Amino acid sequence: MHEAFIQSYFLKKDETIEKVEQQEQLFVMTIVKKTARTFRKAAHIKITMNTEFTSPLPKKLASYKFTTNAKRTLHETNDTIQQWLQQGWIVREIRYHIDGISVKEDNYRIGPAYIEAQQQSEQQQLIKQQQQMQALQQKAEKLTLPELFQHAIKWNVLPEQWTIKKRMKYIEFCLAFYALSLHKELFDFKEIGATLHDTIGGSKVFDQERKAFLAQLEQSGIDPTLYGLVSIGKIVPIYFTGNMQNSLATYAIGAVHATTDNAVLTSTFTTTNTTLWLVENRAILTRMAIETEFLRQTNSCIVCLDGQIRSAHKQFIEQLLHSAIKQTIIWTDTDSSGITIAKYAAALVQGTVKIVGRDYELYHSIESYVAHVQEAHEQEQQLGGVEQWIKWM
């Protein structure tokens, strides 16, 4: 009998099983609602008579994605539905209106065989995850990970919103990343997956999580470029204007230029400019770039952060700061992401730093900027012009 199953998943408040009858290898349970003032038929439930289940879950049934509370209308033949009922995969629930006669709902819901199959699958998945964790721990021990990597793969430092599957994949990524860095001085992001999985498509195994995994690495204090990562599997552009050069090209004031993460990671950039502007949005860069006389007179160069400071931006900025730069002016939106960008940018700067706030206010430390900026606004709302820009300098 399946009274306990019905009580757990089907009965509502004040409902009880009044009668159980047999019908074509099924139990038909009459459900009544019983209170001090009410006694009426609430539902009929048809459930298998079987108590032991061994058959695999039918593929067609799996497509309906049953959950414990889901109610479904099945688009199958009567024979198929009857077979699923008798095997315990589903339960038929017929609910009545207050009169106890006219049908209010007639649906199919999850059955005891389905619940048991789910529990077995979850148990198998748990065992598999435990085995995978043990394998990862053994691999980590063989690699003799540096302290930074040991900390990076600790379970409690990973984002709470990540699923168990994503956490384990990240740990696998970290181990594969470090193992590859031991054998190659320079490598591409896609080589991490390709080396780990020597099969067609292996190079793409971490593509979906690339941004999140690299960000998590950096948050743990690990700069991927220092371990040999020269490309993240796609071209990252860096937009700028100013007098700059590297071993491959020379750039001059008068136009917006672009380089790539690969160029920055393989060739050092230098500048003769003394003022570095770090702006969040391309609109600011293009507006300031046309003021060539201003840039020339103030000896300024401008780098666009494009909404976030990536590894390539970071290295590009650090290279320029080791040139002739004397002061850095940071100009971002004042929303939460803009403030975060300003913090990261300020952390890179050695020497004088200025941060542009609301209403053309200028702050001389990131602490003062964060303390005073209250309302969010975009850079373009106070773009200003040459006269204002000179005041900030």
Short mmCIF file of N, CA and C in Angstrom, two decimals, residues 76-85 108:
data_model
loop_
_atom_site.label_atom_id
_atom_site.label_comp_id
_atom_site.label_asym_id
_atom_site.label_seq_id
_atom_site.Cartn_x
_atom_site.Cartn_y
_atom_site.Cartn_z
N GLU A 76 -0.01 10.85 -24.74
CA GLU A 76 0.37 9.48 -25.11
C GLU A 76 -0.89 8.64 -25.32
N THR A 77 -0.71 7.43 -25.82
CA THR A 77 -1.86 6.53 -26.01
C THR A 77 -2.35 6.05 -24.65
N ASN A 78 -3.59 5.63 -24.62
CA ASN A 78 -4.16 5.10 -23.37
C ASN A 78 -3.37 3.90 -22.86
N ASP A 79 -2.90 3.05 -23.80
CA ASP A 79 -2.12 1.87 -23.40
C ASP A 79 -0.82 2.27 -22.70
N THR A 80 -0.14 3.28 -23.25
CA THR A 80 1.13 3.76 -22.64
C THR A 80 0.88 4.34 -21.27
N ILE A 81 -0.14 5.17 -21.16
CA ILE A 81 -0.46 5.79 -19.87
C ILE A 81 -0.82 4.73 -18.84
N GLN A 82 -1.62 3.76 -19.25
CA GLN A 82 -2.02 2.70 -18.33
C GLN A 82 -0.80 1.89 -17.88
N GLN A 83 0.11 1.64 -18.80
CA GLN A 83 1.34 0.91 -18.45
C GLN A 83 2.17 1.69 -17.45
N TRP A 84 2.32 3.01 -17.67
CA TRP A 84 3.08 3.85 -16.73
C TRP A 84 2.42 3.88 -15.36
N LEU A 85 1.09 3.90 -15.34
CA LEU A 85 0.36 3.87 -14.07
C LEU A 85 0.63 2.56 -13.32
N TYR A 108 -1.96 14.06 -14.22
CA TYR A 108 -1.02 13.00 -13.84
C TYR A 108 0.14 13.63 -13.07
#
